[in-house]
Coordinates of C-alpha atoms in Angstrom, one line a residue:
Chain A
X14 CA 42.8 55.8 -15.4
X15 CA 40.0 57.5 -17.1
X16 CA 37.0 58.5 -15.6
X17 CA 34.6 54.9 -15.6
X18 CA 31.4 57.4 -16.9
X19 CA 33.4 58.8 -20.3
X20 CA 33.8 56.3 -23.2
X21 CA 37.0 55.3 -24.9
X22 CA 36.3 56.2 -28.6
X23 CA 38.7 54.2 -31.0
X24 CA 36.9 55.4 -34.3
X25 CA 34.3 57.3 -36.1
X26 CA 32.1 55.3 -38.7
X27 CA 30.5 58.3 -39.9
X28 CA 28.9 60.1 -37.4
X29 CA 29.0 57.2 -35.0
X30 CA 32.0 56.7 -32.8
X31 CA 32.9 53.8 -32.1
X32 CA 33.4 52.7 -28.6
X33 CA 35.7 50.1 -27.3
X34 CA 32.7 48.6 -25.5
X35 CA 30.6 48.4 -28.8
X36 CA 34.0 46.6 -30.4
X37 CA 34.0 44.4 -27.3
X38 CA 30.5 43.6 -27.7
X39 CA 30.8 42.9 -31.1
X40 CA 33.9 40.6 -30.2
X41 CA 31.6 39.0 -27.9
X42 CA 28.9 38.2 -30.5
X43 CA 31.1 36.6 -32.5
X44 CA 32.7 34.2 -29.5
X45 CA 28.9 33.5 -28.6
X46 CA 27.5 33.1 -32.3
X47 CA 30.4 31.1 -33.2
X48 CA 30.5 29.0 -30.4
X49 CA 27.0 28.8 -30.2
X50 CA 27.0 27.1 -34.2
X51 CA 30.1 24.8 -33.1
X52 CA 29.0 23.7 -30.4
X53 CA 25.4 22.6 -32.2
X54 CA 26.6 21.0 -34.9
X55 CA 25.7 17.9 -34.4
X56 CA 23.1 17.2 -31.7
X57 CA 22.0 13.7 -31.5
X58 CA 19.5 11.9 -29.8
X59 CA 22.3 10.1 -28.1
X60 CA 23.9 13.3 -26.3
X61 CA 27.8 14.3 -25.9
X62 CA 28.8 15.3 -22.8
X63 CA 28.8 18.6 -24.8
X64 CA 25.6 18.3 -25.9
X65 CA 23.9 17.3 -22.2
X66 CA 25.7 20.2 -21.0
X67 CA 24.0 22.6 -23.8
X68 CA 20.8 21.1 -22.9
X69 CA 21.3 21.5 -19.2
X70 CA 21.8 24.8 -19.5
X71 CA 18.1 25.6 -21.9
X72 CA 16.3 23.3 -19.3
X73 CA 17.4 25.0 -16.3
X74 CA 16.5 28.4 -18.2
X75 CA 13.3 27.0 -19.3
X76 CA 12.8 25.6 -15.6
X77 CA 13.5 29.2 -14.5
X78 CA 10.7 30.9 -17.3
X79 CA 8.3 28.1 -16.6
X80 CA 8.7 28.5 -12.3
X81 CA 8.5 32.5 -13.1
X82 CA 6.1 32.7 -15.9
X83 CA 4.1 30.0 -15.5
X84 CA 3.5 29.4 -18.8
X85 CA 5.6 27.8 -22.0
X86 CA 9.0 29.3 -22.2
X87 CA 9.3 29.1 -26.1
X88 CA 8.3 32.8 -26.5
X89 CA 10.6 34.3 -23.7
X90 CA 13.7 31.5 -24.3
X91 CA 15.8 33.3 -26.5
X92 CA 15.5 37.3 -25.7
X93 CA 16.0 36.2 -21.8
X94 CA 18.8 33.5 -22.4
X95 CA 20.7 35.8 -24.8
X96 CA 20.2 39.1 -22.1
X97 CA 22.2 36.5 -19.6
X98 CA 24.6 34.9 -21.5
X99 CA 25.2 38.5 -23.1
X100 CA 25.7 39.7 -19.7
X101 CA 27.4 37.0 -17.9
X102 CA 30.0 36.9 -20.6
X103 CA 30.8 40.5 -20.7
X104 CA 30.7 41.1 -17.0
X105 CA 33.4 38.0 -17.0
X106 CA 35.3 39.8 -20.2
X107 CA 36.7 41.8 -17.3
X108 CA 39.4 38.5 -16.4
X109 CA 40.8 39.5 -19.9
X110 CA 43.8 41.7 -19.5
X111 CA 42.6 45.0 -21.6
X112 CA 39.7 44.5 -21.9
X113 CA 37.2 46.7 -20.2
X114 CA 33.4 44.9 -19.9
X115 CA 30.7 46.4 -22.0
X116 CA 28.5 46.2 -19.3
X117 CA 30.8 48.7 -17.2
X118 CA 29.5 51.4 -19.8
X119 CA 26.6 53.4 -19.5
X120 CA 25.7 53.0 -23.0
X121 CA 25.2 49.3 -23.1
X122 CA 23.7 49.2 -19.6
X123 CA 21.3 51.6 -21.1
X124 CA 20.5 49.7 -24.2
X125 CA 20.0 46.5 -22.6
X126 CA 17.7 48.1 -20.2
X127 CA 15.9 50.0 -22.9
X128 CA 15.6 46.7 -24.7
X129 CA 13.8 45.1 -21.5
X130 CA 11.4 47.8 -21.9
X131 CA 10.5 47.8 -25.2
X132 CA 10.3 43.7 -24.4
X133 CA 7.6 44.3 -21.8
X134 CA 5.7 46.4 -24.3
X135 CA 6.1 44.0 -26.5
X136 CA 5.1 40.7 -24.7
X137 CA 2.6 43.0 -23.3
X138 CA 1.3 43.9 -26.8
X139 CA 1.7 40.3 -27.7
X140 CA -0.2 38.9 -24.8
X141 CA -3.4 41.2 -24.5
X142 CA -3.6 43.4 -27.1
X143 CA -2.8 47.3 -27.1
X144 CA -5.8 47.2 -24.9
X145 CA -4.9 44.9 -22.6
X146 CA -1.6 46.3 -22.1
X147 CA -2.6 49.4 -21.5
X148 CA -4.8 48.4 -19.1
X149 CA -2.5 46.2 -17.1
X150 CA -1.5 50.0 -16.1
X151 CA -4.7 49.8 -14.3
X152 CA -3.6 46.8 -11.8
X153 CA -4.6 46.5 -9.3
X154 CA -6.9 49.6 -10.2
X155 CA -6.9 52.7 -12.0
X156 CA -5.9 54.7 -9.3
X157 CA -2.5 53.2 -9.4
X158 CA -2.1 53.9 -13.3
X159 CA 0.3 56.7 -12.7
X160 CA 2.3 55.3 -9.9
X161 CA 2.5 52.2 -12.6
X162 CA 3.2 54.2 -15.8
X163 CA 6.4 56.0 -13.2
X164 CA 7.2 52.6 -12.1
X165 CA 7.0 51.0 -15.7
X166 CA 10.4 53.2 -16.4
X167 CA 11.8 53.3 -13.0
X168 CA 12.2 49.7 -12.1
X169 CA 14.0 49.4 -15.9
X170 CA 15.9 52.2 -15.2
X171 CA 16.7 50.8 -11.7
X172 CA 18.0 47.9 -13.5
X173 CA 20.4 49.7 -15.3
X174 CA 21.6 51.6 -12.3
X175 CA 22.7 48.1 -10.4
X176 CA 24.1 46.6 -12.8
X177 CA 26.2 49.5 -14.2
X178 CA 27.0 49.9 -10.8
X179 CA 27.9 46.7 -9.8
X180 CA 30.0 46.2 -13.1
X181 CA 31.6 49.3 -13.2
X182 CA 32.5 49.5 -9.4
X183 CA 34.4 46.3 -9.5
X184 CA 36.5 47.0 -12.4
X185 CA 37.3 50.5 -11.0
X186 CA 38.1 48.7 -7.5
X187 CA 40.1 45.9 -9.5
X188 CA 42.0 48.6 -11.4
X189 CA 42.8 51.0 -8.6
X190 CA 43.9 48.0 -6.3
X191 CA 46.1 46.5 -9.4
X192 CA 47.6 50.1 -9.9
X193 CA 48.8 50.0 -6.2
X194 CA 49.2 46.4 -5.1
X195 CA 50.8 44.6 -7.9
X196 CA 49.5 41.4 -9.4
X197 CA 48.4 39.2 -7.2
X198 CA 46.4 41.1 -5.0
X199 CA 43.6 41.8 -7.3
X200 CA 43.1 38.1 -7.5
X201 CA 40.4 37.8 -4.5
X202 CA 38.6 40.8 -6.0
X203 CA 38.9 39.5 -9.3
X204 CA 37.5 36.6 -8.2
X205 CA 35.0 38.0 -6.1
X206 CA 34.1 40.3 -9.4
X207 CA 32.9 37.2 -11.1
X208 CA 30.7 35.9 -8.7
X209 CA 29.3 39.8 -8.7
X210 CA 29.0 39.1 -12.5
X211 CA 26.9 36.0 -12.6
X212 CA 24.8 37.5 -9.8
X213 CA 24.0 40.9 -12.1
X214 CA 23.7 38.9 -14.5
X215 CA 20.8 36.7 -13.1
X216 CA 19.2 39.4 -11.4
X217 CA 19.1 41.5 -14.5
X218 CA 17.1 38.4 -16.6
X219 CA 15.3 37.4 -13.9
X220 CA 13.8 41.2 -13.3
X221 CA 13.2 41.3 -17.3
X222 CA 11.0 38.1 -16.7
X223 CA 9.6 38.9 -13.6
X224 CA 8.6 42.3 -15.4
X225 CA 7.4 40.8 -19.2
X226 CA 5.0 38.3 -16.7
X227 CA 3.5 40.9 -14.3
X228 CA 2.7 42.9 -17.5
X229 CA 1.4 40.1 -19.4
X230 CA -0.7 38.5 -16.5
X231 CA -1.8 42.2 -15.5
X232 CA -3.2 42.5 -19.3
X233 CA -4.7 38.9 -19.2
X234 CA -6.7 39.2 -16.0
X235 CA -7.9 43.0 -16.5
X236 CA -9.2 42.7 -20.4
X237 CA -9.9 38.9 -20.9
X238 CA -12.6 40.0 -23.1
X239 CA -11.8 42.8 -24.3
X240 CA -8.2 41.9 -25.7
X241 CA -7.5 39.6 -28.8
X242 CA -6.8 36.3 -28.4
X243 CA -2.7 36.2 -27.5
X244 CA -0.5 34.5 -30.2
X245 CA 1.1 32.1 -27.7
X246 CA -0.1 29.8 -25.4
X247 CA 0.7 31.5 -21.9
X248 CA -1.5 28.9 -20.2
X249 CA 0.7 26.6 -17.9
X250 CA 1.4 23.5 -20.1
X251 CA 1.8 20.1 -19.1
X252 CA 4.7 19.6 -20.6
X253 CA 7.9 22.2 -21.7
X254 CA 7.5 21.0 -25.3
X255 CA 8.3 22.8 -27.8
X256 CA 10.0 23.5 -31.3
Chain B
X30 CA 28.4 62.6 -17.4
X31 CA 27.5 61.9 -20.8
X32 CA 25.0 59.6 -22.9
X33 CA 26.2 58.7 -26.1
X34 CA 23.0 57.8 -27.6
X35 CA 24.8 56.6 -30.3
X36 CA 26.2 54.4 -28.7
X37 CA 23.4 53.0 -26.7
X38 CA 21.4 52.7 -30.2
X39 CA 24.2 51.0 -31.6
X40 CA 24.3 48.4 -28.5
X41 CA 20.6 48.0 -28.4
X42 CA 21.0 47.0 -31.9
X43 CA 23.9 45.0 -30.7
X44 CA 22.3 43.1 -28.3
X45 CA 19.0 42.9 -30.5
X46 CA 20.9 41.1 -33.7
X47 CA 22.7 39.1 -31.2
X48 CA 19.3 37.3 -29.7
X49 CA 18.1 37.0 -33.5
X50 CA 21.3 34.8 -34.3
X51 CA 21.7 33.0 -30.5
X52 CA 17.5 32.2 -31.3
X53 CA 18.9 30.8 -34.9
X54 CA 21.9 29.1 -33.9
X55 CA 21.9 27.8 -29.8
X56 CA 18.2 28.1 -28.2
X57 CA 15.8 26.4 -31.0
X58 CA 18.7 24.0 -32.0
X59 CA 19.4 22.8 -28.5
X60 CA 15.5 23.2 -27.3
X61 CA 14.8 21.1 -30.9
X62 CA 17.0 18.1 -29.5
X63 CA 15.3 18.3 -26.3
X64 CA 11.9 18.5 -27.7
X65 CA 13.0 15.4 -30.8
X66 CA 14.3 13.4 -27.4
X67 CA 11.3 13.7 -25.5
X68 CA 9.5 12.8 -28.4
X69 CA 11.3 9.7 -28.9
X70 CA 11.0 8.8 -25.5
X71 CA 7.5 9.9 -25.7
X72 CA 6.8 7.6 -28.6
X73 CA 8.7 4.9 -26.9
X74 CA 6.6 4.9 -23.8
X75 CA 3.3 4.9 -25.8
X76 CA 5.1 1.8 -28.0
X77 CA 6.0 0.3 -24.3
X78 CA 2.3 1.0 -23.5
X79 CA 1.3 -0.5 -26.8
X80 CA 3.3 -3.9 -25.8
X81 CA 2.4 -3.8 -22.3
X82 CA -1.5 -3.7 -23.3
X83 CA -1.0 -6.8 -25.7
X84 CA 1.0 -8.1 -23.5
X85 CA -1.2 -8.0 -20.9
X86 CA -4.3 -9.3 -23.7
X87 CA -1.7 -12.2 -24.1
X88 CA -1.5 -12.9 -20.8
X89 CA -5.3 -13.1 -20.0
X90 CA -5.6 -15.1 -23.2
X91 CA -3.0 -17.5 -22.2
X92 CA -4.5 -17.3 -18.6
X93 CA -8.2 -18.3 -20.3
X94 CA -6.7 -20.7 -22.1
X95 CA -5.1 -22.6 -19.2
X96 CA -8.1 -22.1 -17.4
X97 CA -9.9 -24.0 -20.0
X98 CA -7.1 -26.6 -20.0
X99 CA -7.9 -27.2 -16.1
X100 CA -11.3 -27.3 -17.1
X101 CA -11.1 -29.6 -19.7
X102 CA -8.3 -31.9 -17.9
X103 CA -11.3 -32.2 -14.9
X104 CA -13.7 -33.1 -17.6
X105 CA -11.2 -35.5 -19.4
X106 CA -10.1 -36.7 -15.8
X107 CA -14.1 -36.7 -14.7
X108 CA -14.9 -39.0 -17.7
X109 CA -11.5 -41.1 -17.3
X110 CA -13.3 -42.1 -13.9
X111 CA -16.1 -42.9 -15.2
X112 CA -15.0 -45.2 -17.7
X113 CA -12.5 -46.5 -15.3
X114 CA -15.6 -47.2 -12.9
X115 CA -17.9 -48.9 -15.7
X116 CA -14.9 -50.7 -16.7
X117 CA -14.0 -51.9 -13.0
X118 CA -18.0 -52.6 -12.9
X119 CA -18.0 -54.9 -15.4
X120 CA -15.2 -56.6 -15.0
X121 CA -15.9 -57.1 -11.2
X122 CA -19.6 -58.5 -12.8
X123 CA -17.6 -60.4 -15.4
X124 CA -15.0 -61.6 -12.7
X125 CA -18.3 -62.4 -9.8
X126 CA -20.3 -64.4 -12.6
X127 CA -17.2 -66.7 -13.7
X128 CA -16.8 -67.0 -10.0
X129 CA -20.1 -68.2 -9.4
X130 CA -19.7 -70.3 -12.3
X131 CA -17.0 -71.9 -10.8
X132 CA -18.2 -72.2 -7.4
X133 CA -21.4 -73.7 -9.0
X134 CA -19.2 -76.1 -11.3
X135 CA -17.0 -77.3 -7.9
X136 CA -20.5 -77.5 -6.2
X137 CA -21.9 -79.7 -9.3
X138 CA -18.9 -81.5 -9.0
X139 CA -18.3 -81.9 -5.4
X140 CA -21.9 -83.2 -5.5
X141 CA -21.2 -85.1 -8.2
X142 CA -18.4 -87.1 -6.1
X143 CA -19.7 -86.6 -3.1
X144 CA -22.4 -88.9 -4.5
X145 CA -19.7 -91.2 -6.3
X146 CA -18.5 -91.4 -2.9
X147 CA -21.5 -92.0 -1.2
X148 CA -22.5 -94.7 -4.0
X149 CA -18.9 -96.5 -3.7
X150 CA -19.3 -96.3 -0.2
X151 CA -22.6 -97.6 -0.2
X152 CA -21.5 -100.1 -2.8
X153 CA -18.6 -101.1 -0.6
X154 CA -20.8 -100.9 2.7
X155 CA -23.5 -103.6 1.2
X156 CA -20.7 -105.8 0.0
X157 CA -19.2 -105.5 3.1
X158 CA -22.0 -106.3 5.0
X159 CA -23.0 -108.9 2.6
X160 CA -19.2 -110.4 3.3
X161 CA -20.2 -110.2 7.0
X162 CA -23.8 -111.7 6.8
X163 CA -22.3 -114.3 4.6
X164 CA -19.5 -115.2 7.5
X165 CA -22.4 -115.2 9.6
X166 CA -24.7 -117.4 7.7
X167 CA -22.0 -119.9 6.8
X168 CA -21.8 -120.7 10.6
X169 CA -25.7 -121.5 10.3
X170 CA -25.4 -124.0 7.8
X171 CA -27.2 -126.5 9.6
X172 CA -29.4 -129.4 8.6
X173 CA -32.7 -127.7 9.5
X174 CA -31.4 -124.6 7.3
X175 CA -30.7 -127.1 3.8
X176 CA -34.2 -128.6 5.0
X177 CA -35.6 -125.1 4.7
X178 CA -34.1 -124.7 1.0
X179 CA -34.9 -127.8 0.2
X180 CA -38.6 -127.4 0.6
X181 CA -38.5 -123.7 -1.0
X182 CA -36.8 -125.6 -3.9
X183 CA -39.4 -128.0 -4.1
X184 CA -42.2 -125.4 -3.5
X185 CA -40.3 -123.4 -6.4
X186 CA -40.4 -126.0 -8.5
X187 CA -44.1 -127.1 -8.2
X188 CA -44.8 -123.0 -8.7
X189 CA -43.7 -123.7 -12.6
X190 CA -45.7 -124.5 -15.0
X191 CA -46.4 -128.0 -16.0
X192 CA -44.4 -127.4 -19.6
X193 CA -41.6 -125.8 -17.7
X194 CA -41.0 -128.8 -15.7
X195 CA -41.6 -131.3 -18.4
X196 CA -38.9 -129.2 -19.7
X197 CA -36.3 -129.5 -17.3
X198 CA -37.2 -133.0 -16.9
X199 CA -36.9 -133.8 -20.8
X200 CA -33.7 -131.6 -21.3
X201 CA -31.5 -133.7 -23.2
X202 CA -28.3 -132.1 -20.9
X203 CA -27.6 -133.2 -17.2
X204 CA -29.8 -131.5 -14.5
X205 CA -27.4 -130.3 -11.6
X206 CA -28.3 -129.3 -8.3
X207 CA -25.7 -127.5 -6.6
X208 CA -24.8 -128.0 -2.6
X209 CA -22.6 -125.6 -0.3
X210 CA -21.5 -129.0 1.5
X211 CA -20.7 -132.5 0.1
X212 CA -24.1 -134.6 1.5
X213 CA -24.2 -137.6 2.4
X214 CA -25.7 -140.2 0.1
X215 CA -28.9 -140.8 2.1
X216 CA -29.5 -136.9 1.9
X217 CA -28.6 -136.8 -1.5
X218 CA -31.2 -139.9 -2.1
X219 CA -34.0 -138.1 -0.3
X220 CA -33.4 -134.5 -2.1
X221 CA -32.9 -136.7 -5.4
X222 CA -36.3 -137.7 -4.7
X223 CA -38.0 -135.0 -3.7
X224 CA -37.0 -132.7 -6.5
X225 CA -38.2 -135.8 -8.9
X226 CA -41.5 -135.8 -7.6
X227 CA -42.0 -132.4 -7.8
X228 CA -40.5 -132.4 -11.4
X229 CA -43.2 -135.0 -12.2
X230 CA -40.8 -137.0 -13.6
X231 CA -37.5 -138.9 -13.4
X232 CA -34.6 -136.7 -14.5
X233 CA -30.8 -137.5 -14.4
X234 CA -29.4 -135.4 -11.5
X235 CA -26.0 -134.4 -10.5
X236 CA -24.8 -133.0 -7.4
X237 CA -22.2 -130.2 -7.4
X238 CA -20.6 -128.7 -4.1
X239 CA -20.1 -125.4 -4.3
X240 CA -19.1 -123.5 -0.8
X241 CA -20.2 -120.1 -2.3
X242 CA -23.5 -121.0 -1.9
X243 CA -22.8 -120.6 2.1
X244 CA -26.5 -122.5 2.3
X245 CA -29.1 -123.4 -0.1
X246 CA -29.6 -126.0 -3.0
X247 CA -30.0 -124.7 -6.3
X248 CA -31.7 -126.4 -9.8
X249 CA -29.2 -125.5 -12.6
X250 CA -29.3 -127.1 -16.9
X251 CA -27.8 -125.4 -19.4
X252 CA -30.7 -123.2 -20.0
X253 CA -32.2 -122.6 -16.9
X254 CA -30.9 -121.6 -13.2
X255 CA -33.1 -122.0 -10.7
X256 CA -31.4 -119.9 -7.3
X257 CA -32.3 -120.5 -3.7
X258 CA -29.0 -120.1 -1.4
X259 CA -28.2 -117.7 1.1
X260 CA -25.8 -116.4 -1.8
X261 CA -28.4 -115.8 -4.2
X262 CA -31.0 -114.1 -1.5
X263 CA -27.4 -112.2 -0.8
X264 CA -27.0 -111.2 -4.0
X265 CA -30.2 -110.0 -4.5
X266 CA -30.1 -107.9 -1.6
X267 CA -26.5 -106.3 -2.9
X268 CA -28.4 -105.8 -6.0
X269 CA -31.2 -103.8 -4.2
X270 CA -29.3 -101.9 -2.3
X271 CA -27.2 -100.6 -5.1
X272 CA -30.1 -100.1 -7.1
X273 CA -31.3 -97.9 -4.2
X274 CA -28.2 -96.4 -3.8

């Protein structure tokens, strides 16, 4: 078995080598763009039992952004829906024989937690202006600016600790059990392994939302007047509306 | 332990192209069908609220209306008992006037008999008594009673005037004098002569019986009656008493 921290290069493009975790994720962009464009071909007002079950899914995420956020969950549906389907699906790509999860990579544990930065920064920027992002460092008041500015890349950084570790742990467990038990006594820690999978992979969207909304409520309440006027409604809305 | 930043920058673009097309393809899609539902139902609960309120207008317009039917069935029932009552009012004034006509008619004519009544009665009463005096008179047909008659006859006849009696005793027809009993000849001689000299003359007489007369003598010619009998006074008295009936 090779060493879970060293990735499996298939090929160079160029200078880039490709992983076999970049050619799994790409295989899993294509199952979850594909799928995603079948399966809403043809939504009705009358919904399939396909259809009610797509819609279940966005209002139990939107339930989620709206009980977290507060606010409308239009601007934070699709990065934090696609960081957990992304996730759940390649911590589950593990149940496929030969395939090793993306997620059990440093690389793509890495860029997914990068991404959730630069989100934060963004909503931030989005929400309160440069300004007021800047000065949700200052919460609850400038004495804490550096202990936020530390914790601003630790807690991201955390993120991709856990769930790299989580990931990577159980396929390494499942493998080295496999490579001395046989076949079927992997099962329970297979299926154990995919509970551990859905759990990363609601902690992990539910940290990038807990962390976008502390950032963009920190900038709101610090420089109301200061700040622009945000491009979204972050106000709680009466209804989850939205196109 | 190495970082292939590479391949984290690769990923990160990865996972950054992969939101752009799952925002494209799955989240607005499926969130647009949500949104176009609620909508709908949205649009069919202010359309439901739309038909409720004009459903509720129609209801207080039928309920105003059939409040104004009550009323105007109390009015039409209000004035049906009042025409009802003038109606029942006159008739019952109609119905009480045609009675009293009535009841005055049956008095009218109830008098009307009862005085028929009374009049026959009375009529019947006199003749009845008159039947009864004349039973009783007949039984007092004496000698002293034709003597009575006799000189009212005479005293009758000497009460005419002297061209009445020259009359009677020149009337070419028979003088009778009429008798309730046959006389005897020697009374008939004595009346024969006493009516003759109180005639002034000497007429033909003629004696007639008549028992109807019950007592009296009586002066009769074609022409001339002259009455004094019991049945004559009788008469006469009938004849008052109906005439004062």
């Amino acid at each position: 078995m090779n060493s879970p921290l060293e990735s499996n290069v298939l090929f160079l493009l160029g200078p880039v080598p490709i992983t076999q975790a970049i050619v799994t994720t790409w295989a899993i962009m294509v199952v979850l763009v594909l799928g995603a464009f079948l399966l809403t071909r043809r939504l009705d007002l009358r919904p399939s039992r396909r259809q009610a079950a797509l819609e279940l899914l966005v209002a139990t995420l939107d339930a989620q952004i709206t009980e977290t956020t507060g606010a409308s969950p239009k601007p934070y549906r699709g990065f934090i829906g696609t960081l957990f389907l992304f996730v759940l699906i390649a911590n589950w790509s593990s149940l496929l024989p030969g395939i090793e999860p993306p997620t059990a990579r440093l690389e793509t544990d890495a860029a997914l937690a990068l991404l959730v930065f630069l989100s934060v920064i963004w909503f931030g920027i989005r929400a309160g202006g440069v300004g007021g992002w800047l000065k949700s460092f200052a919460a609850p008041n400038p004495v804490m600016i550096p202990l936020n500015m530390l914790e601003s890349v630790t807690r991201v950084f955390s993120m991709f600790v856990r769930l790299f570790g989580n990931v990577m742990s159980g396929v390494f467990v499942i493998g080295i059990v496999a490579s001395l038990a046989g076949l079927l006594v992997p099962v329970p820690l297979m299926a154990l392994d995919l509970l551990t999978g859905l759990v990363q992979a609601y902690i992990f969207a539910v940290l990038a939302l807990a962390f976008i909304t502390a950032t963009v409520e920190d900038g709101q309440t610090k420089a109301p007047e200061t700040a622009p006027a945000p491009k979204t409604a972050l106000a709680p809305s009466p209804t989850n509306k939205d196109t | 332990m190495t970082l292939d930043v590479w391949g984290l920058g690769l990923q990160a673009v990865n996972v950054l192209i992969l939101v752009w097309l799952l925002g494209r393809v799955f989240w607005r899609p499926v969130a647009g069908a949500i949104a176009r539902r609620q909508d709908v139902a949205q649009a069919m609960l202010d359309e439901g609220k739309t038909a409720q309120a004009k459903a509720n207008a129609a209801l207080h317009d039928v309920t105003t209306t059939r409040a104004g039917m009550v009323q105007e069935r109390e009015d039409i029932l209000a004035e049906a008992r009042a025409t009802a009552e003038a109606a029942r009012k006159v008739a019952l004034a109609e119905a009480q006037a045609k009675a009293d006509a009535l009841m005055e008619a049956a008095k009218t004519s109830i008098a009307r008999e009862t005085e028929t009544a009374r009049k026959e009665n009375a009529a019947r009463a006199s003749e009845l008594s008159i039947d009864i005096a004349a039973k009783l008179l007949d039984q007092l047909a004496t000698p002293l009673v034709q003597a009575a008659f006799l000189a009212q006859l005479v005293k009758a006849i000497t009460g005419m005037s002297a061209s009445d009696r020259a009359a009677l005793v020149n009337t070419t027809s028979d003088l009778t004098l009429v008798v309730a009993t046959d006389l005897a000849d020697a009374e008939k001689a004595r009346i024969e002569r006493e009516v003759a000299e109180a005639l002034g003359g000497a007429p033909q007489l003629q004696f007639v019986t008549e028992p109807d007369l019950i007592a009296g003598l009586e002066l009769r010619s074609a022409h001339f009656v002259l009455k004094n009998s019991w049945r004559a006074d009788l008469e006469r008295i009938l004849k008052e008493l109906k005439d004062a009936a």
